Coordinates of C-alpha atoms and ligand atoms in Angstrom, one line a residue:
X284 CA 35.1 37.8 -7.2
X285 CA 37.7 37.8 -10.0
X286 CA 41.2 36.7 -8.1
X287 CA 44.5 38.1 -8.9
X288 CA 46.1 35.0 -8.0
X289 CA 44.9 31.8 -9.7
X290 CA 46.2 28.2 -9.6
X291 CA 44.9 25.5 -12.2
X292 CA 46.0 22.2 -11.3
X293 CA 44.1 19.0 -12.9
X294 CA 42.4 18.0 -9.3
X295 CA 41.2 20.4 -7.0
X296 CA 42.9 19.7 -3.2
X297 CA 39.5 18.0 -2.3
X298 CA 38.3 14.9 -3.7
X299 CA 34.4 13.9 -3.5
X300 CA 34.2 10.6 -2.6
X301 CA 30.9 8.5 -2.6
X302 CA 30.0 6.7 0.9
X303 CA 28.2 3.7 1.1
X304 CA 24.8 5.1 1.7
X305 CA 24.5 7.1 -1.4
X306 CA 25.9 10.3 0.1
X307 CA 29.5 11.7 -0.3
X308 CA 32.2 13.3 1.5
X309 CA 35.2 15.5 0.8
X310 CA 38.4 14.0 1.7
X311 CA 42.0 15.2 0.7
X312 CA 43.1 14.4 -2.8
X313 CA 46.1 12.0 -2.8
X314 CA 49.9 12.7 -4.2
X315 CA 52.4 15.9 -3.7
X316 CA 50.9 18.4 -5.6
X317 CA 48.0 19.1 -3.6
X318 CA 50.3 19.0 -0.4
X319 CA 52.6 21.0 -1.8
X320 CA 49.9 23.7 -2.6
X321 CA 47.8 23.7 0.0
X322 CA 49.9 26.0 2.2
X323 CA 50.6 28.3 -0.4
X324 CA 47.3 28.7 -1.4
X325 CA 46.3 29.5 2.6
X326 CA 49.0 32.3 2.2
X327 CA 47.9 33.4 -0.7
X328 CA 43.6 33.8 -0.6
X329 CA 44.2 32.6 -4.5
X330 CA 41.2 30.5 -6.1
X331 CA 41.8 27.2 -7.2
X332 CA 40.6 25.5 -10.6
X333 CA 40.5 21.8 -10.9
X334 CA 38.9 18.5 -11.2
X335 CA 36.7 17.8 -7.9
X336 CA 37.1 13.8 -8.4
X337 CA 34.6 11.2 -10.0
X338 CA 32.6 12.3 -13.5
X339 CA 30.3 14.7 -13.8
X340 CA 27.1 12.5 -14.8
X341 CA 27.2 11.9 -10.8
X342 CA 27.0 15.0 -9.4
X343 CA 24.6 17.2 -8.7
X344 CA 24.7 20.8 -10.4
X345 CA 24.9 22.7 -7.3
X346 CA 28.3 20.5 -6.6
X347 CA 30.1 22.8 -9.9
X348 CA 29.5 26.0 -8.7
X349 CA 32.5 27.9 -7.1
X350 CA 32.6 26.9 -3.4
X351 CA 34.9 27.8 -0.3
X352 CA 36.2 24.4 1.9
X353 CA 38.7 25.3 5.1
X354 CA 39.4 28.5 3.8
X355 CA 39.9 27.7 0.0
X356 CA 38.6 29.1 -2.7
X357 CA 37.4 26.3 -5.3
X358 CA 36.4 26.4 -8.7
X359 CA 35.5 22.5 -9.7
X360 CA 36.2 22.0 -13.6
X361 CA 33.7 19.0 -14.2
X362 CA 34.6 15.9 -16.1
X363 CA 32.2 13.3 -17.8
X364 CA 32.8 9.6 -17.5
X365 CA 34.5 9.2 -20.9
X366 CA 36.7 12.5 -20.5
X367 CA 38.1 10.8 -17.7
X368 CA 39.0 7.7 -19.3
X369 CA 40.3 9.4 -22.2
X370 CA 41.8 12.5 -21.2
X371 CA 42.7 11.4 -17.2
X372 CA 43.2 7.4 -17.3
X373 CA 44.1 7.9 -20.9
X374 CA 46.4 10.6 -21.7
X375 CA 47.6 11.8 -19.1
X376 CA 48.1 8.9 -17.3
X377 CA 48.3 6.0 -19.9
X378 CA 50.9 8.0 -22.2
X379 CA 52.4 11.2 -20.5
X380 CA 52.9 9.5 -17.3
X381 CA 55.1 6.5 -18.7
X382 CA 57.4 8.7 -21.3
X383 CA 57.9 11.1 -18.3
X384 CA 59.0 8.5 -16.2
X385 CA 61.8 6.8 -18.2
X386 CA 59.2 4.3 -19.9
X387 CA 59.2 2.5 -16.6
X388 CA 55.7 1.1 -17.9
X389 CA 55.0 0.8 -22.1
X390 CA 53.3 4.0 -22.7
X391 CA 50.0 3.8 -25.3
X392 CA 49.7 6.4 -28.2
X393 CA 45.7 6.3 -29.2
X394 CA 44.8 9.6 -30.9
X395 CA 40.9 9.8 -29.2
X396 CA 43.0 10.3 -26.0
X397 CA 45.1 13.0 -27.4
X398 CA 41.7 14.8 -28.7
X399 CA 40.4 14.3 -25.3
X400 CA 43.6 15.9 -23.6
X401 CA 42.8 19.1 -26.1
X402 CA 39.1 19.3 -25.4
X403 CA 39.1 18.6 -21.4
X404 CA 42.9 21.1 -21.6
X405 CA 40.5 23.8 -23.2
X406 CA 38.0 23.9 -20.4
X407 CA 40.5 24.0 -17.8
X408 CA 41.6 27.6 -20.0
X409 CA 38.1 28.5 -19.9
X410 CA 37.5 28.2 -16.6
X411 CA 40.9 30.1 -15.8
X412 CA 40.3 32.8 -17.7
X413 CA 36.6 33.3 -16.5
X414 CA 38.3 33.7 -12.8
X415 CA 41.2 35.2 -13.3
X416 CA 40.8 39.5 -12.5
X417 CA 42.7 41.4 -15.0
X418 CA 46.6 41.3 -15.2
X419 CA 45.9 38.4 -12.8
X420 CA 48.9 36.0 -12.0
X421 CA 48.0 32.1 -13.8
X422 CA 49.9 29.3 -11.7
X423 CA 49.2 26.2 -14.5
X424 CA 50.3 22.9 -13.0
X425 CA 51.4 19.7 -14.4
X426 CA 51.3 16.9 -16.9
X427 CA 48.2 16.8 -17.4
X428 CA 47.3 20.7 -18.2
X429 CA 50.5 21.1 -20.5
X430 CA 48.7 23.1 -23.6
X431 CA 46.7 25.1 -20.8
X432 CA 49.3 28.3 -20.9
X433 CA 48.9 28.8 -24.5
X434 CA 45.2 28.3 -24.7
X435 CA 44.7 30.6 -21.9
X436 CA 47.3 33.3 -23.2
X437 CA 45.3 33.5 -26.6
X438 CA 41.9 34.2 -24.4
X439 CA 43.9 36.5 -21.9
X440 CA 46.6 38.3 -23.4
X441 CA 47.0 40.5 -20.2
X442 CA 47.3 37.6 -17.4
X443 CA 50.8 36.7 -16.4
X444 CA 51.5 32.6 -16.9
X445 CA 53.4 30.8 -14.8
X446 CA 53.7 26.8 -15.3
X447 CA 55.2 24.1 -12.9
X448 CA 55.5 20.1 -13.7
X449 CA 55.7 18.3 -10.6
X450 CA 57.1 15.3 -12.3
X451 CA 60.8 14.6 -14.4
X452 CA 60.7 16.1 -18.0
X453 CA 62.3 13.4 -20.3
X454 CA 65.4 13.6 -22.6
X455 CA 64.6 14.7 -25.9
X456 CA 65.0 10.8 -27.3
X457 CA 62.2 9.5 -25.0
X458 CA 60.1 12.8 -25.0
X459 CA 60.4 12.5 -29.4
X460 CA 58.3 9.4 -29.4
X461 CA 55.2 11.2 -29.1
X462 CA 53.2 11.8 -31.9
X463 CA 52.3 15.0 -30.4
X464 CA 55.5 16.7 -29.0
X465 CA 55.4 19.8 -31.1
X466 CA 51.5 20.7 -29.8
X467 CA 53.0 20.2 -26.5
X468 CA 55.9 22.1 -26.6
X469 CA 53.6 25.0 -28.0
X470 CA 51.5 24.6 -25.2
X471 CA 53.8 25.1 -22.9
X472 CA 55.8 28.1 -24.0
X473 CA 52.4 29.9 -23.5
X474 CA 53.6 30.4 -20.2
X475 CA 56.2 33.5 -19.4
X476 CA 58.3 30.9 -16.7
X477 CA 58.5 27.1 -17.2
X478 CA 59.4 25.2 -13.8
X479 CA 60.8 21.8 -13.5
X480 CA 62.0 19.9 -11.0
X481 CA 65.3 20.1 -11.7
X482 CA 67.7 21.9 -14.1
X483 CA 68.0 18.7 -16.3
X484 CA 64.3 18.5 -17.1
X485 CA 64.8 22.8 -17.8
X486 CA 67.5 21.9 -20.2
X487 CA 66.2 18.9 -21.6
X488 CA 62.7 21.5 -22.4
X489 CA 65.1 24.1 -23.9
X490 CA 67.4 21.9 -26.1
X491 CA 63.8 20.0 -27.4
X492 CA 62.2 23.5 -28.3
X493 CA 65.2 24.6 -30.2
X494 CA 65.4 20.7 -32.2
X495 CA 61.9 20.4 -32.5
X496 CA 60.1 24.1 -33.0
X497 CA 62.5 26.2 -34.5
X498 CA 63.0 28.4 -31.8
X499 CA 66.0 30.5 -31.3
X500 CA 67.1 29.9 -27.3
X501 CA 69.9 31.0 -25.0
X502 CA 70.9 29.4 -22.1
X503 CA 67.7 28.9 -20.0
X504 CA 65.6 31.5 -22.4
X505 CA 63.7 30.9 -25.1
X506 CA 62.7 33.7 -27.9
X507 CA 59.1 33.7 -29.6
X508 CA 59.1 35.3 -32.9
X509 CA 56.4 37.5 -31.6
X510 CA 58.8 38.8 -29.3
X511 CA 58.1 37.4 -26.1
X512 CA 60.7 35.3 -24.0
X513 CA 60.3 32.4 -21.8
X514 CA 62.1 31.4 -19.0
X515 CA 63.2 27.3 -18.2
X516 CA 64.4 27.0 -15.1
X517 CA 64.7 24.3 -11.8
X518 CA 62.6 25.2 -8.6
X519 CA 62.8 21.8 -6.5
X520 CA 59.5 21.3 -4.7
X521 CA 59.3 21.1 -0.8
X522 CA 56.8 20.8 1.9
X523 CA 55.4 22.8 4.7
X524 CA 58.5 21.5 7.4
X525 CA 57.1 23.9 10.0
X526 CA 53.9 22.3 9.7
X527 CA 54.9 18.7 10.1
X528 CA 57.3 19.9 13.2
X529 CA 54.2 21.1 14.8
X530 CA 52.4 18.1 14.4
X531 CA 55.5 16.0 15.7
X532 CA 55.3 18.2 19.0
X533 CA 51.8 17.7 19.3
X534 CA 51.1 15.1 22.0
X535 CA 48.5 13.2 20.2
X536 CA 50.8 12.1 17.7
X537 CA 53.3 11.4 19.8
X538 CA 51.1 9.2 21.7
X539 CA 49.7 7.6 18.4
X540 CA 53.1 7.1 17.3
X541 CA 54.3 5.2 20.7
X542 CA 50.9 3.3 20.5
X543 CA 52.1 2.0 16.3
X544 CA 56.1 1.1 18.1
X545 CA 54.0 -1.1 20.7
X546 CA 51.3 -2.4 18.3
X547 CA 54.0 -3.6 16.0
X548 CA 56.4 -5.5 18.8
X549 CA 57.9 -2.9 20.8
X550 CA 61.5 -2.2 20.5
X551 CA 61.6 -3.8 16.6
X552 CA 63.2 -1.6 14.8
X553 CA 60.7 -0.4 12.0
X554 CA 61.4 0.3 8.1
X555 CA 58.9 2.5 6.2
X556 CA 57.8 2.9 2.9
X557 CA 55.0 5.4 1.9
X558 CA 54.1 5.6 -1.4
X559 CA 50.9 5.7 -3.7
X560 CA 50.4 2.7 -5.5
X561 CA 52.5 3.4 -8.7
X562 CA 54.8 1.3 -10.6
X563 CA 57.5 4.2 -10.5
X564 CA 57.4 4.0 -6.9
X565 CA 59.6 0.6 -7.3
X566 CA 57.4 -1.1 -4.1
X567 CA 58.1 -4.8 -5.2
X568 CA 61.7 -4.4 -6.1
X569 CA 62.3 -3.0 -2.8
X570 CA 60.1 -5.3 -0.7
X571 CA 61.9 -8.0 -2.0
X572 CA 65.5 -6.8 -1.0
X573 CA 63.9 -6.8 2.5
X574 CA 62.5 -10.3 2.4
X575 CA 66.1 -11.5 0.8
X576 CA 67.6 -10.1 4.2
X577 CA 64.9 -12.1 5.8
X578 CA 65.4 -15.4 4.6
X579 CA 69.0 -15.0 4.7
X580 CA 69.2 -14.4 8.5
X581 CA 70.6 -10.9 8.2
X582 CA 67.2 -10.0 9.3
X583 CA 64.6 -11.2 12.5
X584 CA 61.1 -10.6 12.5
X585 CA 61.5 -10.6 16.0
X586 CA 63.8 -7.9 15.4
X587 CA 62.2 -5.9 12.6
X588 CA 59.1 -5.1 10.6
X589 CA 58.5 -3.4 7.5
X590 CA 55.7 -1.1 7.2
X591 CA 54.8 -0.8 3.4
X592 CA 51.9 2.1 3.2
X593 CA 50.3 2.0 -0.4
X594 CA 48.0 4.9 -1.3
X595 CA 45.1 3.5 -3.5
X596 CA 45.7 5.4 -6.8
X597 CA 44.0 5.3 -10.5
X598 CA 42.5 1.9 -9.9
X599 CA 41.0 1.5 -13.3
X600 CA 44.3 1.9 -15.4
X601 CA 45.0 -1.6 -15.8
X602 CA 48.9 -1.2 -15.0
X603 CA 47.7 0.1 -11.6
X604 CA 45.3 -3.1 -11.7
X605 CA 48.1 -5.8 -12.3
X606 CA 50.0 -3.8 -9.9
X607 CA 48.1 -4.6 -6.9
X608 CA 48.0 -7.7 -7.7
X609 CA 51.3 -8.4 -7.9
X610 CA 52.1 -6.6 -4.7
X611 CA 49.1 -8.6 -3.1
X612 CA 51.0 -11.9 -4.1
X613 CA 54.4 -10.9 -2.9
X614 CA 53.6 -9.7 0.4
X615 CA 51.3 -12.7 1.0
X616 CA 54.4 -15.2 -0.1
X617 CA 56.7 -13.4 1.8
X618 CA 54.5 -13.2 5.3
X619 CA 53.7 -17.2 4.2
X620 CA 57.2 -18.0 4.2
X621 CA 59.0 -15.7 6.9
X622 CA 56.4 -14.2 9.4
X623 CA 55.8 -16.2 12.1
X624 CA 52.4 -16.4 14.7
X625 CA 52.0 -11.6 15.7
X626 CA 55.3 -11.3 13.9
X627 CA 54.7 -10.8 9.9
X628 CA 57.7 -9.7 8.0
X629 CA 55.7 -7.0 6.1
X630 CA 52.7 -5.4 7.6
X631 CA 51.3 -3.7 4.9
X632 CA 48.7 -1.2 4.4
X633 CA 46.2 -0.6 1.3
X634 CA 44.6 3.2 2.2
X635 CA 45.5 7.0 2.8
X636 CA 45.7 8.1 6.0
X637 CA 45.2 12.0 7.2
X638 CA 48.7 14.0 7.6
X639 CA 48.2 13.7 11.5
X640 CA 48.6 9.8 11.1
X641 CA 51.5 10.1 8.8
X642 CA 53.0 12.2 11.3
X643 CA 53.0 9.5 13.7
X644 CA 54.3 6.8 11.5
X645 CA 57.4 9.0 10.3
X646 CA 58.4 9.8 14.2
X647 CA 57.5 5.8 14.7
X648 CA 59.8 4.5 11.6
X649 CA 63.7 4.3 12.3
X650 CA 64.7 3.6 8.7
X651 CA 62.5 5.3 6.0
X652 CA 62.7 3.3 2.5
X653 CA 62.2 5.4 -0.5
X654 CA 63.2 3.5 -3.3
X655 CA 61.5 4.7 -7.1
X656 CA 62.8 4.1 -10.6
X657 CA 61.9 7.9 -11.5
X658 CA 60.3 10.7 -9.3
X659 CA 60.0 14.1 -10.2
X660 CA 61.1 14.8 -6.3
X661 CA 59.4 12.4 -3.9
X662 CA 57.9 14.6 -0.8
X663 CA 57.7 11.6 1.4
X664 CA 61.5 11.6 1.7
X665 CA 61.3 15.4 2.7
X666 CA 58.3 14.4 5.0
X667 CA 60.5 12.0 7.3
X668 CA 63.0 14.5 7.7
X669 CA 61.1 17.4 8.2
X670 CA 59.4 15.0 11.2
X671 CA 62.7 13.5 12.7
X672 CA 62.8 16.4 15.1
X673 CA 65.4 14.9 17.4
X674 CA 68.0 14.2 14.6
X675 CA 67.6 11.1 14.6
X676 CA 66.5 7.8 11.8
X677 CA 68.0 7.0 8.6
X678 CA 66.9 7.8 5.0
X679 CA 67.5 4.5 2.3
X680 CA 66.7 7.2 -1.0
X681 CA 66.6 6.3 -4.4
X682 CA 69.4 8.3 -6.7
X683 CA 66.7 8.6 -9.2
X684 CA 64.5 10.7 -7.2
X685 CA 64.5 14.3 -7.6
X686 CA 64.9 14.7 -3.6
X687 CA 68.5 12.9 -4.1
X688 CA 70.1 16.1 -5.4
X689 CA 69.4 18.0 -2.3
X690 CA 69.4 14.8 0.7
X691 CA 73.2 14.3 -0.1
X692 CA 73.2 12.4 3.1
X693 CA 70.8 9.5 2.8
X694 CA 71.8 6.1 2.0
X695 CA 71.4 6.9 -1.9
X696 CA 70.6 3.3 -3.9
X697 CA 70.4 2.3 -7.0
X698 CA 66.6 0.8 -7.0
X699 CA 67.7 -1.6 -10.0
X700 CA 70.2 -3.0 -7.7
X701 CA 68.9 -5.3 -5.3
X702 CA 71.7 -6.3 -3.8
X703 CA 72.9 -2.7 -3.5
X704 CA 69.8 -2.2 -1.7
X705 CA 69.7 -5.0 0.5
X706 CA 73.3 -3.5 1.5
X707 CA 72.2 -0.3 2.0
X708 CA 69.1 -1.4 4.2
X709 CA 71.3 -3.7 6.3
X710 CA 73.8 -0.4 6.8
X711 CA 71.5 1.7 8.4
X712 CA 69.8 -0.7 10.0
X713 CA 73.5 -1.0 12.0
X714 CA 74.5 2.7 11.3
X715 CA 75.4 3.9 15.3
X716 CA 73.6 7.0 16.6
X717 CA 76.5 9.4 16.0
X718 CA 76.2 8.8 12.2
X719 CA 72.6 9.2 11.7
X720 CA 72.8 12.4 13.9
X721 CA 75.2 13.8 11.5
X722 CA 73.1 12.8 8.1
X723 CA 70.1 13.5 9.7
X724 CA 71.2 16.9 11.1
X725 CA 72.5 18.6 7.6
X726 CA 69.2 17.1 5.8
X727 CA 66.8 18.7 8.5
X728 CA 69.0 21.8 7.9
X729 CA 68.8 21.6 3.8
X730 CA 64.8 21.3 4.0
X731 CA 64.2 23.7 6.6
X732 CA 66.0 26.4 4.6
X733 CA 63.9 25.6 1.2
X734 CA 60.6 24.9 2.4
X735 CA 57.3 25.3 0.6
X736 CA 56.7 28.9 1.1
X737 CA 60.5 29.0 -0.1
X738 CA 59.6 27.8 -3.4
X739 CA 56.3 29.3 -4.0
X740 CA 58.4 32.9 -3.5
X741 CA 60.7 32.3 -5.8
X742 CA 59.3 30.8 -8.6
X743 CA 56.3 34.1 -8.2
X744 CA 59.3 36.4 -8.2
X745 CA 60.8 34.8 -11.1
X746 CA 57.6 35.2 -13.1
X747 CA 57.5 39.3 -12.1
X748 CA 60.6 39.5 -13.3
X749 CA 60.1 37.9 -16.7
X750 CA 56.7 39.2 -17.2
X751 CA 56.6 42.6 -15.8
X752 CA 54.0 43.8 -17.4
X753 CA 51.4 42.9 -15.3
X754 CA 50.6 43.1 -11.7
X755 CA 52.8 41.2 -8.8
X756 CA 50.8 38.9 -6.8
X757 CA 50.8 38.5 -3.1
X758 CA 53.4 35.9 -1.9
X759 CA 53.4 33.4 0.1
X760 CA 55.0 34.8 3.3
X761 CA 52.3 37.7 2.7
X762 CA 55.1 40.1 1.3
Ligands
G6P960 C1 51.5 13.1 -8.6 C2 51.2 14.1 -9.7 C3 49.9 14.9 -9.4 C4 48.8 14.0 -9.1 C5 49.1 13.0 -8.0 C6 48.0 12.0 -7.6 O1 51.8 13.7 -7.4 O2 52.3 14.9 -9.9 O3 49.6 15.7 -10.5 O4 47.6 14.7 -8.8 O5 50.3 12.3 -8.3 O6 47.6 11.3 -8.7 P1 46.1 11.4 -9.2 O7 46.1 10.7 -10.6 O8 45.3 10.6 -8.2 O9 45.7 12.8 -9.3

């Protein structure tokens, strides 16, 4: 059935993972777009395009037909083994990713990705527009679908475009280096309302279409010279806080996270780090300011643990590759050097782990350690607080994530700073109860006033109001 609500995000929020024995399973696809969605979409009864996981050459026809999974209606977009290394590993990830993120890693130019990222961009916009009922509302997400809007606007000139990126947009001088910056902008201002993250990526999108297309622009609009105007403008991302207080209440997890406190040592105070495996995420920086503390004496592994969660994530990009490895190394030299017999500095955890379980290790954690060089807005920070239902713990929270604008009351660090981070860990490692009852208190109330339904509402009332012409979609509060 056609759908008057549509979201096109690269992966679908179920991933197809083979087992062992030659069959396959779904599981739920890793990062904060897909858990950012999911409730919206639930709201919503919208269909879903996107990328089911692993190349098409492996799956059996039936697997690409439209299907429905807990509720969800899925359209898989199917990918062969050398779109995905050129287009997923490739572009998206081996060029877009790095620029985005403040070159953090040396991004690659090659131009068979780029003609990849066109070819694999154009069947996502087929696939849209097949679905989409007419005047339909068109939710295109991410880096990796950027010339979507415009394909799908010059196949469906009556849908209504939206477009979020979940990740930072760059300044104009980092975003300039790539061969291919007008295509993208063009791409994007296909879409009738451009989201970002926050209002510097909006106005770093403006200012580069006015340098680098020719368009004229005011403020956070932009005019076509067919007439049309597109709207830049921040919508920080949040998560489903409701949900995550529910599973905090729910006795299983409390009893799972009592039976982690114990397994680790009882009454050690526990740090936390959740993050996939990703060199933005800043992991080794931040592991070692904690062994530093170690070997210093300002810190007892009889005391205290650090729990370092890393999600498996594009293992064949070979940054990813030399990542692990040097993770692998650190952690095994720092638990060689410091742990001692049950009592290993860093216990630390390759593999993803359902929301249930990541319940239990946020009410488990006392200081939660979110450290990256860039992040669009890091979820896991929101996460921690949305699950510290009695006030309590401490946030250590990079300045460079987009979360920092709004958790004002975290221990904000400088990740290139170790020893600002090692002082910041060691301060709320002391901080009393009275001070992180205050933090934590006005961070629960920021995040439980712009939740996810929050920001799916407004950035679908923002796009009826710049593109009226076509039909209003439901919302996510079912208004
Ligand atoms: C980030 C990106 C998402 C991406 C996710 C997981 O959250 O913003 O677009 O889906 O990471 O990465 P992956 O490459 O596994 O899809």
């Amino acid at each position: 059935m056609p759908a008057d609500l549509v979201i096109v995000a690269n992966r679908l929020p179920v991933d197809r993972v083979p087992l062992p024995d030659g069959g396959w399973e779904w599981k739920p696809s890793p990062g904060g777009l897909v858990a950012a969605l999911e409730p919206v979409m639930r709201a919503n009864d919208g269909t879903w395009v996107g990328w089911p996981g692993g190349p098409v050459e492996d799956a059996d026809p039936s697997e690409l037909e439209p299907f429905d999974a807990d509720g969800l209606h899925l359209v898989p977009v199917g990918l062969t083994a050398e779109e995905i290394e050129l287009f997923y590993e490739g572009f998206a990830n081996g060029t877009i990713w790095p620029i985005y993120h403040d070159l953090v890693a040396k991004p690659e130019f090659h131009r068979e990705w780029w003609d990849s990222y066109v070819r694999v961009n154009e069947q996502y916009a087929a696939k849209a527009a097949e679905v989409a009922a007419e005047g339909a509302t068109v939710w295109v997400h991410d880096y990796q679908l950027q010339l979507v809007p415009q394909m799908l606007r010059d196949l469906r000139p009556d849908l209504r475009i939206g477009f979020y990126l979940h990740i930072p947009f760059p300044p104009a001088e980092l975003f300039a280096q790539l061969p291919w910056r007008r295509q993208i902008l063009e791409g994007l201002l296909g879409a009738d309302l451009v989201g970002f993250q926050l209002p510097g990526g909006a106005a770093n999108f403006v200012r580069l279409v006015r340098q680098r297309v020719g368009y004229k622009t005011h403020r956070d609009l932009v005019y076509l010279p067919d007439g049309r105007t597109v709207r830049a403008a921040a919508f920080p991302i949040s998560i489903d806080v409701a949900g995550f207080e529910e599973l905090v209440h729910d006795e299983s997890v409390r009893a799972r996270a009592a039976a982690i406190r114990e397994a680790l040592g009882g009454p050690r105070k526990i740090f936390l780090g959740i993050d996939r495996l990703d060199y933005t995420k800043g992991i080794y920086a931040r592991l070692r300011a904690y062994a530093e503390l170690v070997e210093a004496g300002e810190l007892d592994v009889e005391e205290a643990v650090f729990v370092q969660v890393a999600v498996p994530s594009r293992e064949r990009v070979e940054q990813y590759r030399l990542l692990r490895d040097e993770i692998d190394r650190l952690v095994g030299r720092i638990n060689g050097d410091l742990g001692r017999i049950g009592r290993p500095a860093i216990s630390y955890l390759h593999n993803s782990y359902p929301r249930a379980e990541m319940a239990a290790l946020y009410t488990a954690a006392d200081i939660m350690v979110v450290t990256p060089f860039r992040d669009g807005m890091n979820l896991v920070a929101k996460e921690y607080v949305a699950c510290r239902v009695h006030d309590d713990g401490a946030l250590v929270l990079s300045e460079f994530a987009g979360a920092a604008a709004e958790l004002r009351q975290a221990w904000l660090v400088n990740p290139y700073d170790i020893n600002g981070m090692k002082a910041a860990l060691l301060e709320a490692y002391h901080a009393d109860e009275k001070d992180l009852t205050r933090r934590m208190k006005a961070m629960r109330r920021t995040i439980q006033r712009h939740d996810v339904a929050a920001w799916a509402d407004s950035f679908l009332t923002e796009l009826a109001e710049v593109a009226p012409h076509t039909k209003s979609p439901r919302q996510a509060r079912g208004r």
